[in-house]
Amino acid sequence: MTSRVVIIGGGFAGLSTAVHLSRHTKPGDNVEILLIDRQPEHVYLPLIYEVASGGLMEAGKEHSLKQGVSLTFDLDGYLTDYKNVRFRQGEVTDVDTEKKIIKLSSGADIKFDFLVMAMGAVSNTFGIDGVEKNAISLTSLDNALKIRKKCANLMTECERKLRPGVNMVVVGGGPNGVEVASEMAKALEDAKRECDVVCDWKITIVDAGPKILSHLNSMGSWIANRRLKKLGVTIAPGTFVKAVKPTTVLVERNAKLEHVSPFEKPTRIKSDLTIWAAGVASRPEWTAWGLPTDERGYIKALPTLQMFGTNHVFVAGDSASIIGRRMQQRAPEAMDQGKSVAENLIRVIRGQSILRAHHDRVWPFAIPLGGANAVSSFGPVTIFGIVGYALRKAIDLRYFLGVLPVTRAISVWWHGGRAYMKND
Ligand SMILES: Cc1cc2nc3c(=O)[nH]c(=O)nc-3n(C[C@H](O)[C@H](O)[C@H](O)COP(=O)(O)OP(=O)(O)OC[C@H]3O[C@@H](n4cnc5c(N)ncnc54)[C@H](O)[C@@H]3O)c2cc1C
């Protein structure tokens, strides 16, 4: 009898599950894998800051920028390398784990024997007024392209002397906020120089915590601070965002932190473009679907990555809360969980009763800082500059090798590297 494994989400965790299942099942296992995602492609999110800032003044560049981060699922696309994996584009709107059926927005019902929930997380707006409407969150390829377009339009207005400058606020001083702010600063300077545009720009990073990149050791955080200042980026730590308006961001100091915020009183910062990079939250639909969730709304799973109360539903990646523990919401961790899910699924399908517990690891960070520059810290060790950048490129390659056959992986990595190197 054929076992049908349905995976919801073709991000890091879902894709890794599909690839490992396909690579390690034998024809006798009779496994059919259906990967469902609402998008037609898998997006390598760690590089979308390059799409947001790439070749701002160059028309027709979108295609090559997209190629370095997106792997299309369609039949002529990349999943053809994995014979027993099929892809269906669709938005899942309901899950019935008892009847073993999921519903798509098209009205179609899809049956499964085993289900993998790998739907990721959503941008955390903290319910702040105006974020949804007036800010663009850096969480998808579409939004990265929107940011690029808006920024290019603002620069064109400068070129035509319709505005004196560009004001940008990046909310969140974590890795995503820092990488997009530094790359944007570099891109705006390049655009000014190469296209002779007279334009004063100002980028402000706003963060509620005491410093940017607070998860790095203090050396790493200090290096990033110094580099951002050199690039001309203003940093406002200890500062809360209270509201986002179409052309301003209302901020006030974090009263718990003395003398950290540059703002003594509530202030409106000018912002023609507000980029939201303030972290992630759980998807509200999971509780509506009656799935077991923890107090933060993430799906509760056992160390075997089986969803609480079931043997046939697994959870992986940003969606999972493993016995209440907060796992690192990181790409390599999501991929590792996908691999563990695949291994356990194979055990269940082969009738074995003992499953392996997933052990999370601490993964190093390598955060790009504009151009051929990045900072990486692992415990007390800090690597930066071009060496940090080389490490970052090696991490990107390792990822592509994890999900693609070797020659294809090198080709996608090389293509993206070449397209983005022009920015560096
Ligand atoms: C801008 C950005 C940069 C990042 N940079 C790094 C980095 O440098 N290093 C690092 O380690 N981590 C990074 N991360 C974090 C990392 O990308 C996440 O931890 C990782 O994507 C989690 O993988 P996942 O598979 O759980 O979710 P995702 O990769 O988010 O995949 C979830 C998938 O589910 C699909 N989906 C959701 N709901 C539905 C539905 N109802 N129906 C159908 N499909 C659905 C989505 O379309 C998506 O494809 C970054 C994240 C962002 C946003």
Tab-separated table of C-alpha atoms and ligand atoms in Angstrom:
chain	number	residue	atom	x	y	z
A	1	MET	CA	0.000	0.000	0.000
A	2	THR	CA	1.285	3.473	-0.877
A	3	SER	CA	1.743	5.971	1.977
A	4	ARG	CA	0.996	9.532	1.061
A	5	VAL	CA	3.027	12.165	2.884
A	6	VAL	CA	1.685	15.698	2.521
A	7	ILE	CA	4.017	18.557	3.464
A	8	ILE	CA	2.497	22.002	4.012
A	9	GLY	CA	5.129	24.634	3.265
A	10	GLY	CA	8.019	24.517	0.815
A	11	GLY	CA	10.322	26.686	2.917
A	12	PHE	CA	13.490	25.436	4.583
A	13	ALA	CA	11.858	22.806	6.797
A	14	GLY	CA	9.330	21.507	4.233
A	15	LEU	CA	11.824	21.366	1.392
A	16	SER	CA	14.427	19.644	3.524
A	17	THR	CA	11.822	17.054	4.603
A	18	ALA	CA	10.818	16.394	0.978
A	19	VAL	CA	14.407	16.141	-0.273
A	20	HIS	CA	15.576	13.823	2.528
A	21	LEU	CA	12.482	11.631	2.261
A	22	SER	CA	12.955	11.337	-1.472
A	23	ARG	CA	16.686	10.648	-1.195
A	24	HIS	CA	16.368	7.999	1.508
A	25	THR	CA	13.211	6.055	0.665
A	26	LYS	CA	13.494	2.916	-1.451
A	27	PRO	CA	10.937	1.900	-4.118
A	28	GLY	CA	9.711	-0.832	-1.698
A	29	ASP	CA	8.725	1.834	0.846
A	30	ASN	CA	5.950	2.941	-1.540
A	31	VAL	CA	5.998	6.572	-0.531
A	32	GLU	CA	4.342	9.388	-2.431
A	33	ILE	CA	5.311	12.912	-1.371
A	34	LEU	CA	3.116	15.933	-2.046
A	35	LEU	CA	4.602	19.349	-1.273
A	36	ILE	CA	2.075	22.184	-1.048
A	37	ASP	CA	2.935	25.862	-0.948
A	38	ARG	CA	0.986	28.971	-1.818
A	39	GLN	CA	4.030	30.301	-3.650
A	40	PRO	CA	5.357	28.741	-6.855
A	41	GLU	CA	8.924	28.784	-5.600
A	42	HIS	CA	11.150	28.185	-2.619
A	43	VAL	CA	12.859	31.393	-1.550
A	44	TYR	CA	16.274	31.530	0.080
A	45	LEU	CA	15.299	34.242	2.590
A	46	PRO	CA	18.813	34.954	3.941
A	47	LEU	CA	19.685	36.626	0.635
A	48	ILE	CA	16.533	38.640	-0.047
A	49	TYR	CA	18.175	41.785	1.294
A	50	GLU	CA	20.241	41.616	-1.936
A	51	VAL	CA	17.000	41.679	-3.963
A	52	ALA	CA	15.700	44.654	-1.945
A	53	SER	CA	18.845	46.684	-2.582
A	54	GLY	CA	20.219	45.298	-5.862
A	55	GLY	CA	21.068	47.671	-8.768
A	56	LEU	CA	18.540	50.314	-7.689
A	57	MET	CA	18.874	52.458	-10.800
A	58	GLU	CA	19.119	49.582	-13.296
A	59	ALA	CA	15.894	48.720	-15.135
A	60	GLY	CA	15.055	45.092	-15.971
A	61	LYS	CA	17.256	43.669	-13.249
A	62	GLU	CA	14.519	41.907	-11.251
A	63	HIS	CA	14.833	38.607	-13.078
A	64	SER	CA	18.526	38.100	-12.405
A	65	LEU	CA	18.124	39.284	-8.805
A	66	LYS	CA	15.339	36.743	-8.248
A	67	GLN	CA	17.302	33.898	-9.813
A	68	GLY	CA	19.874	33.810	-7.035
A	69	VAL	CA	17.264	33.279	-4.300
A	70	SER	CA	14.361	31.382	-5.816
A	71	LEU	CA	14.021	27.750	-6.788
A	72	THR	CA	10.850	27.124	-8.755
A	73	PHE	CA	8.852	24.044	-7.827
A	74	ASP	CA	7.053	23.572	-11.149
A	75	LEU	CA	7.522	20.536	-13.369
A	76	ASP	CA	10.370	22.010	-15.365
A	77	GLY	CA	11.804	23.328	-12.179
A	78	TYR	CA	14.040	21.984	-9.578
A	79	LEU	CA	11.868	19.272	-7.981
A	80	THR	CA	12.227	17.147	-11.130
A	81	ASP	CA	15.484	15.966	-9.521
A	82	TYR	CA	13.385	14.143	-6.910
A	83	LYS	CA	11.258	11.525	-8.600
A	84	ASN	CA	8.612	10.733	-5.963
A	85	VAL	CA	7.953	14.383	-5.017
A	86	ARG	CA	5.053	16.268	-6.579
A	87	PHE	CA	4.310	19.936	-6.054
A	88	ARG	CA	0.928	21.604	-5.853
A	89	GLN	CA	0.529	25.343	-5.553
A	90	GLY	CA	-2.278	26.202	-3.171
A	91	GLU	CA	-3.198	27.913	0.059
A	92	VAL	CA	-4.134	25.542	2.893
A	93	THR	CA	-7.192	26.853	4.726
A	94	ASP	CA	-7.989	23.989	7.091
A	95	VAL	CA	-6.426	20.858	8.546
A	96	ASP	CA	-8.352	17.913	10.016
A	97	THR	CA	-5.792	15.663	11.652
A	98	GLU	CA	-8.381	13.028	12.668
A	99	LYS	CA	-10.037	12.620	9.277
A	100	LYS	CA	-6.581	13.082	7.651
A	101	ILE	CA	-7.768	15.750	5.213
A	102	ILE	CA	-6.549	19.235	4.404
A	103	LYS	CA	-8.532	21.878	2.557
A	104	LEU	CA	-7.231	24.319	-0.012
A	105	SER	CA	-8.644	27.784	-0.726
A	106	SER	CA	-9.672	26.465	-4.158
A	107	GLY	CA	-12.135	24.171	-2.318
A	108	ALA	CA	-10.120	21.000	-3.020
A	109	ASP	CA	-9.778	18.360	-0.280
A	110	ILE	CA	-6.481	16.509	-0.081
A	111	LYS	CA	-6.118	13.248	1.822
A	112	PHE	CA	-2.963	12.219	3.593
A	113	ASP	CA	-1.563	9.333	5.600
A	114	PHE	CA	1.157	11.467	7.150
A	115	LEU	CA	1.265	15.233	7.424
A	116	VAL	CA	4.177	17.613	7.954
A	117	MET	CA	3.360	21.113	9.189
A	118	ALA	CA	6.174	23.391	7.953
A	119	MET	CA	4.365	26.683	7.476
A	120	GLY	CA	6.968	28.963	9.042
A	121	ALA	CA	5.936	32.058	10.986
A	122	VAL	CA	4.644	35.560	10.253
A	123	SER	CA	6.144	39.001	10.715
A	124	ASN	CA	5.512	40.280	14.245
A	125	THR	CA	3.794	43.666	14.125
A	126	PHE	CA	3.161	43.699	17.914
A	127	GLY	CA	-0.244	45.175	17.029
A	128	ILE	CA	1.414	48.570	16.438
A	129	ASP	CA	-0.765	51.082	14.660
A	130	GLY	CA	-0.059	51.531	10.938
A	131	VAL	CA	2.543	48.769	10.509
A	132	GLU	CA	0.461	46.596	8.148
A	133	LYS	CA	-0.556	49.589	6.049
A	134	ASN	CA	2.481	51.821	5.982
A	135	ALA	CA	5.536	49.585	6.470
A	136	ILE	CA	6.901	46.812	4.260
A	137	SER	CA	8.033	43.713	6.115
A	138	LEU	CA	11.131	42.008	4.816
A	139	THR	CA	9.672	38.513	4.848
A	140	SER	CA	9.053	37.537	1.238
A	141	LEU	CA	10.458	37.922	-2.232
A	142	ASP	CA	7.477	40.058	-3.281
A	143	ASN	CA	8.092	42.458	-0.423
A	144	ALA	CA	11.824	42.620	-1.208
A	145	LEU	CA	10.894	43.637	-4.762
A	146	LYS	CA	8.403	46.210	-3.417
A	147	ILE	CA	11.134	47.732	-1.239
A	148	ARG	CA	13.508	47.882	-4.210
A	149	LYS	CA	10.878	49.504	-6.430
A	150	LYS	CA	9.904	52.088	-3.830
A	151	CYS	CA	13.524	52.945	-3.170
A	152	ALA	CA	14.309	53.231	-6.893
A	153	ASN	CA	11.290	55.540	-7.364
A	154	LEU	CA	12.452	57.746	-4.503
A	155	MET	CA	15.928	57.977	-6.047
A	156	THR	CA	14.409	58.816	-9.445
A	157	GLU	CA	12.442	61.625	-7.797
A	158	CYS	CA	15.729	62.917	-6.385
A	159	GLU	CA	17.299	62.694	-9.837
A	160	ARG	CA	14.433	64.779	-11.246
A	161	LYS	CA	14.844	67.226	-8.373
A	162	LEU	CA	11.332	66.486	-7.145
A	163	ARG	CA	12.626	65.736	-3.645
A	164	PRO	CA	15.840	66.685	-1.841
A	165	GLY	CA	16.467	63.331	-0.250
A	166	VAL	CA	15.319	59.919	0.926
A	167	ASN	CA	14.475	59.084	4.526
A	168	MET	CA	14.244	55.477	5.525
A	169	VAL	CA	13.506	53.839	8.869
A	170	VAL	CA	14.391	50.205	9.495
A	171	VAL	CA	12.578	48.822	12.514
A	172	GLY	CA	14.549	46.057	14.226
A	173	GLY	CA	18.263	45.910	14.943
A	174	GLY	CA	18.538	42.136	14.615
A	175	PRO	CA	20.313	40.387	11.700
A	176	ASN	CA	17.604	41.207	9.119
A	177	GLY	CA	17.407	44.899	10.018
A	178	VAL	CA	21.176	45.300	10.136
A	179	GLU	CA	21.845	43.514	6.837
A	180	VAL	CA	19.172	45.418	4.906
A	181	ALA	CA	20.178	48.798	6.398
A	182	SER	CA	23.858	48.341	5.630
A	183	GLU	CA	23.278	47.021	2.119
A	184	MET	CA	20.757	49.793	1.401
A	185	ALA	CA	23.226	52.449	2.575
A	186	LYS	CA	25.843	51.015	0.211
A	187	ALA	CA	23.304	50.793	-2.650
A	188	LEU	CA	22.152	54.411	-2.211
A	189	GLU	CA	25.746	55.673	-2.188
A	190	ASP	CA	26.543	53.603	-5.312
A	191	ALA	CA	23.426	54.908	-7.073
A	192	LYS	CA	24.392	58.502	-6.236
A	193	ARG	CA	27.952	58.027	-7.489
A	194	GLU	CA	27.269	55.936	-10.596
A	195	CYS	CA	24.196	57.854	-11.777
A	196	ASP	CA	25.269	61.312	-10.607
A	197	VAL	CA	22.144	61.728	-8.505
A	198	VAL	CA	22.183	64.492	-5.931
A	199	CYS	CA	20.316	63.028	-3.011
A	200	ASP	CA	20.732	63.227	0.750
A	201	TRP	CA	19.688	59.989	2.318
A	202	LYS	CA	19.174	59.046	5.906
A	203	ILE	CA	18.650	55.549	7.227
A	204	THR	CA	17.741	55.104	10.890
A	205	ILE	CA	17.647	51.735	12.619
A	206	VAL	CA	15.211	51.768	15.548
A	207	ASP	CA	15.425	49.023	18.159
A	208	ALA	CA	13.794	48.702	21.572
A	209	GLY	CA	16.783	46.868	23.089
A	210	PRO	CA	19.997	48.315	24.479
A	211	LYS	CA	22.072	47.637	21.324
A	212	ILE	CA	21.884	46.196	17.831
A	213	LEU	CA	22.642	42.505	17.242
A	214	SER	CA	22.235	41.850	20.943
A	215	HIS	CA	22.477	38.067	20.369
A	216	LEU	CA	26.104	38.392	19.186
A	217	ASN	CA	28.960	38.707	21.665
A	218	SER	CA	29.801	42.322	22.526
A	219	MET	CA	32.732	42.402	20.067
A	220	GLY	CA	30.425	41.338	17.189
A	221	SER	CA	27.828	43.927	18.103
A	222	TRP	CA	30.512	46.646	18.434
A	223	ILE	CA	31.967	45.799	14.998
A	224	ALA	CA	28.520	46.017	13.376
A	225	ASN	CA	27.869	49.350	15.121
A	226	ARG	CA	31.151	50.788	13.887
A	227	ARG	CA	30.584	49.572	10.326
A	228	LEU	CA	27.021	50.967	10.184
A	229	LYS	CA	28.208	54.347	11.420
A	230	LYS	CA	30.945	54.312	8.770
A	231	LEU	CA	28.287	53.662	6.136
A	232	GLY	CA	26.313	56.651	7.464
A	233	VAL	CA	23.482	54.721	9.150
A	234	THR	CA	21.971	56.258	12.300
A	235	ILE	CA	21.242	53.836	15.137
A	236	ALA	CA	18.523	54.504	17.707
A	237	PRO	CA	18.623	51.771	20.370
A	238	GLY	CA	16.387	51.824	23.463
A	239	THR	CA	13.561	53.194	21.315
A	240	PHE	CA	10.011	51.904	20.828
A	241	VAL	CA	7.949	52.450	17.694
A	242	LYS	CA	4.476	53.665	18.687
A	243	ALA	CA	2.926	54.138	15.227
A	244	VAL	CA	3.864	54.072	11.555
A	245	LYS	CA	2.337	56.767	9.348
A	246	PRO	CA	2.737	57.133	5.551
A	247	THR	CA	5.707	59.525	5.850
A	248	THR	CA	6.698	59.397	9.521
A	249	VAL	CA	7.396	56.921	12.306
A	250	LEU	CA	6.385	57.911	15.821
A	251	VAL	CA	8.940	56.757	18.396
A	252	GLU	CA	9.532	57.102	22.121
A	253	ARG	CA	12.326	56.021	24.392
A	254	ASN	CA	12.202	52.674	26.190
A	255	ALA	CA	11.698	53.943	29.738
A	256	LYS	CA	13.349	50.813	31.180
A	257	LEU	CA	16.681	51.788	29.618
A	258	GLU	CA	18.307	54.916	31.016
A	259	HIS	CA	20.316	57.127	28.612
A	260	VAL	CA	20.196	54.684	25.709
A	261	SER	CA	17.689	56.245	23.331
A	262	PRO	CA	18.691	59.408	21.442
A	263	PHE	CA	15.076	60.600	21.881
A	264	GLU	CA	14.149	62.207	25.187
A	265	LYS	CA	10.493	62.803	24.235
A	266	PRO	CA	8.099	61.169	21.738
A	267	THR	CA	9.393	62.127	18.275
A	268	ARG	CA	8.251	61.792	14.659
A	269	ILE	CA	11.058	60.566	12.409
A	270	LYS	CA	10.605	61.302	8.700
A	271	SER	CA	10.296	58.110	6.718
A	272	ASP	CA	9.546	57.785	3.004
A	273	LEU	CA	10.113	54.056	3.303
A	274	THR	CA	9.680	52.054	6.513
A	275	ILE	CA	11.092	48.546	6.498
A	276	TRP	CA	9.735	46.245	9.193
A	277	ALA	CA	12.267	43.695	10.426
A	278	ALA	CA	11.174	43.273	14.034
A	279	GLY	CA	11.007	39.498	14.327
A	280	VAL	CA	8.377	36.815	13.854
A	281	ALA	CA	5.214	35.506	15.527
A	282	SER	CA	3.085	32.371	15.248
A	283	ARG	CA	0.345	31.965	12.633
A	284	PRO	CA	-3.144	32.631	14.089
A	285	GLU	CA	-4.772	29.924	11.930
A	286	TRP	CA	-3.202	27.081	13.946
A	287	THR	CA	-5.429	27.735	16.964
A	288	ALA	CA	-8.430	28.200	14.666
A	289	TRP	CA	-7.690	24.751	13.185
A	290	GLY	CA	-7.699	23.248	16.701
A	291	LEU	CA	-4.000	22.303	16.682
A	292	PRO	CA	-2.215	22.074	20.055
A	293	THR	CA	-0.298	25.326	20.565
A	294	ASP	CA	1.917	26.728	23.318
A	295	GLU	CA	1.366	30.066	25.041
A	296	ARG	CA	3.041	31.901	22.136
A	297	GLY	CA	0.816	30.137	19.592
A	298	TYR	CA	3.439	27.779	18.079
A	299	ILE	CA	2.528	24.141	17.388
A	300	LYS	CA	3.469	21.853	20.269
A	301	ALA	CA	5.617	18.886	19.321
A	302	LEU	CA	7.435	16.038	21.074
A	303	PRO	CA	11.226	15.714	20.717
A	304	THR	CA	10.505	13.229	17.897
A	305	LEU	CA	8.832	16.223	16.160
A	306	GLN	CA	5.446	14.504	16.240
A	307	MET	CA	2.659	16.953	16.995
A	308	PHE	CA	1.281	16.537	20.542
A	309	GLY	CA	-1.414	13.855	20.663
A	310	THR	CA	-0.738	12.324	17.223
A	311	ASN	CA	1.557	9.715	15.661
A	312	HIS	CA	1.037	10.698	12.054
A	313	VAL	CA	1.470	14.500	12.091
A	314	PHE	CA	4.939	16.060	12.332
A	315	VAL	CA	6.008	19.686	12.814
A	316	ALA	CA	9.248	21.313	11.674
A	317	GLY	CA	10.949	24.690	11.422
A	318	ASP	CA	9.747	28.055	12.728
A	319	SER	CA	6.263	26.591	13.389
A	320	ALA	CA	7.439	24.123	16.036
A	321	SER	CA	7.589	24.435	19.794
A	322	ILE	CA	9.341	21.343	21.056
A	323	ILE	CA	7.998	20.551	24.529
A	324	GLY	CA	7.701	24.221	25.276
A	325	ARG	CA	11.329	24.997	24.380
A	326	ARG	CA	12.066	28.004	22.270
A	327	MET	CA	14.182	26.687	19.392
A	328	GLN	CA	16.360	28.943	17.245
A	329	GLN	CA	14.144	30.196	14.416
A	330	ARG	CA	16.936	29.866	11.895
A	331	ALA	CA	17.316	28.404	8.414
A	332	PRO	CA	19.852	25.639	9.290
A	333	GLU	CA	17.791	24.597	12.311
A	334	ALA	CA	14.632	24.386	10.157
A	335	MET	CA	16.531	22.250	7.629
A	336	ASP	CA	17.902	20.001	10.357
A	337	GLN	CA	14.418	19.524	11.782
A	338	GLY	CA	13.184	18.671	8.272
A	339	LYS	CA	15.886	15.996	8.071
A	340	SER	CA	14.887	14.571	11.484
A	341	VAL	CA	11.215	14.489	10.409
A	342	ALA	CA	12.156	12.621	7.212
A	343	GLU	CA	14.192	10.059	9.179
A	344	ASN	CA	11.351	9.471	11.638
A	345	LEU	CA	8.761	9.258	8.869
A	346	ILE	CA	10.823	6.531	7.186
A	347	ARG	CA	10.954	4.647	10.499
A	348	VAL	CA	7.162	4.901	10.954
A	349	ILE	CA	6.491	3.869	7.333
A	350	ARG	CA	8.760	0.828	7.776
A	351	GLY	CA	6.819	-0.145	10.909
A	352	GLN	CA	9.550	0.653	13.417
A	353	SER	CA	8.273	1.816	16.795
A	354	ILE	CA	11.320	3.653	18.146
A	355	LEU	CA	11.809	7.146	16.747
A	356	ARG	CA	14.822	9.438	17.110
A	357	ALA	CA	14.637	12.562	19.264
A	358	HIS	CA	15.696	15.742	17.469
A	359	HIS	CA	18.584	17.590	19.090
A	360	ASP	CA	18.891	21.245	18.189
A	361	ARG	CA	22.288	22.824	17.714
A	362	VAL	CA	23.622	26.331	18.124
A	363	TRP	CA	24.311	27.683	14.652
A	364	PRO	CA	26.824	30.461	13.952
A	365	PHE	CA	25.569	33.782	12.617
A	366	ALA	CA	27.236	35.507	9.652
A	367	ILE	CA	25.602	38.880	9.097
A	368	PRO	CA	26.377	40.884	5.945
A	369	LEU	CA	27.370	44.502	6.576
A	370	GLY	CA	27.250	46.023	3.097
A	371	GLY	CA	29.687	45.133	0.313
A	372	ALA	CA	32.186	42.327	0.839
A	373	ASN	CA	31.907	42.634	4.585
A	374	ALA	CA	30.169	40.566	7.245
A	375	VAL	CA	30.415	39.837	10.942
A	376	SER	CA	30.184	36.401	12.399
A	377	SER	CA	30.318	35.325	15.979
A	378	PHE	CA	30.342	31.895	17.477
A	379	GLY	CA	30.652	31.849	21.260
A	380	PRO	CA	33.589	34.100	22.115
A	381	VAL	CA	35.035	33.974	18.557
A	382	THR	CA	34.319	36.875	16.187
A	383	ILE	CA	35.194	36.941	12.498
A	384	PHE	CA	34.609	40.030	10.406
A	385	GLY	CA	35.457	41.917	7.212
A	386	ILE	CA	36.188	39.951	4.064
A	387	VAL	CA	36.827	36.733	6.026
A	388	GLY	CA	33.386	37.055	7.607
A	389	TYR	CA	31.966	37.634	4.127
A	390	ALA	CA	33.699	34.492	2.770
A	391	LEU	CA	32.224	32.509	5.667
A	392	ARG	CA	28.802	33.847	4.822
A	393	LYS	CA	29.202	32.786	1.167
A	394	ALA	CA	30.283	29.320	2.345
A	395	ILE	CA	27.119	29.090	4.492
A	396	ASP	CA	25.011	30.009	1.436
A	397	LEU	CA	26.725	27.311	-0.649
A	398	ARG	CA	26.268	24.717	2.101
A	399	TYR	CA	22.548	25.438	2.025
A	400	PHE	CA	22.217	24.980	-1.755
A	401	LEU	CA	24.246	21.738	-1.547
A	402	GLY	CA	21.781	20.541	1.121
A	403	VAL	CA	18.773	20.728	-1.204
A	404	LEU	CA	20.129	20.436	-4.758
A	405	PRO	CA	22.361	18.025	-6.655
A	406	VAL	CA	25.980	19.276	-6.598
A	407	THR	CA	26.254	20.834	-10.088
A	408	ARG	CA	22.889	22.552	-9.791
A	409	ALA	CA	23.683	23.836	-6.314
A	410	ILE	CA	26.952	25.363	-7.483
A	411	SER	CA	25.242	26.878	-10.522
A	412	VAL	CA	22.457	28.607	-8.487
A	413	TRP	CA	24.960	29.807	-5.882
A	414	TRP	CA	27.380	31.069	-8.519
A	415	HIS	CA	24.665	32.808	-10.514
A	416	GLY	CA	23.321	34.631	-7.436
A	417	GLY	CA	26.855	35.432	-6.274
A	418	ARG	CA	27.663	37.059	-9.627
A	419	ALA	CA	24.436	39.069	-9.772
A	420	TYR	CA	24.846	40.295	-6.196
A	421	MET	CA	28.599	40.849	-6.375
A	422	LYS	CA	27.910	43.886	-8.553
A	423	ASN	CA	26.446	45.469	-5.388
A	424	ASP	CA	29.500	44.533	-3.401
B	1	LIG	C1	14.558	38.368	5.563
B	1	LIG	C2	14.961	37.144	6.327
B	1	LIG	C3	16.315	36.825	6.411
B	1	LIG	C4	16.708	35.702	7.119
B	1	LIG	N1	18.054	35.439	7.174
B	1	LIG	C5	18.472	34.332	7.842
B	1	LIG	C6	19.863	34.005	7.861
B	1	LIG	O1	20.699	34.710	7.295
B	1	LIG	N2	20.225	32.886	8.525
B	1	LIG	C7	19.329	32.079	9.152
B	1	LIG	O2	19.707	31.077	9.718
B	1	LIG	N3	18.003	32.369	9.161
B	1	LIG	C8	17.552	33.466	8.507
B	1	LIG	N4	16.212	33.780	8.499
B	1	LIG	C9	15.265	32.903	9.221
B	1	LIG	C10	14.896	31.716	8.361
B	1	LIG	O3	14.595	32.161	7.052
B	1	LIG	C11	13.707	30.966	8.963
B	1	LIG	O4	14.102	30.480	10.222
B	1	LIG	C12	13.284	29.831	8.048
B	1	LIG	O5	12.743	30.369	6.860
B	1	LIG	C13	12.240	28.929	8.699
B	1	LIG	O6	11.929	27.920	7.788
B	1	LIG	P1	10.461	27.285	7.734
B	1	LIG	O7	10.516	26.214	6.714
B	1	LIG	O8	10.015	26.951	9.095
B	1	LIG	O9	9.535	28.476	7.236
B	1	LIG	P2	9.566	29.267	5.861
B	1	LIG	O10	10.907	29.194	5.234
B	1	LIG	O11	9.011	30.607	6.179
B	1	LIG	O12	8.544	28.471	4.933
B	1	LIG	C14	7.178	28.403	5.188
B	1	LIG	C15	6.471	28.142	3.875
B	1	LIG	O13	5.107	27.830	4.152
B	1	LIG	C16	4.309	28.414	3.166
B	1	LIG	N5	2.966	28.584	3.718
B	1	LIG	C17	2.625	29.249	4.839
B	1	LIG	N6	1.309	29.183	5.050
B	1	LIG	C18	0.806	28.448	4.041
B	1	LIG	C19	-0.516	28.029	3.700
B	1	LIG	N7	-1.582	28.341	4.448
B	1	LIG	N8	-0.685	27.289	2.585
B	1	LIG	C20	0.382	26.951	1.802
B	1	LIG	N9	1.641	27.330	2.083
B	1	LIG	C21	1.852	28.066	3.191
B	1	LIG	C22	4.996	29.713	2.846
B	1	LIG	O14	4.636	30.195	1.554
B	1	LIG	C23	6.469	29.326	2.932
B	1	LIG	O15	7.006	28.951	1.683
B	1	LIG	C24	15.769	34.886	7.785
B	1	LIG	C25	14.411	35.205	7.700
B	1	LIG	C26	14.007	36.314	6.974
B	1	LIG	C27	12.543	36.640	6.874
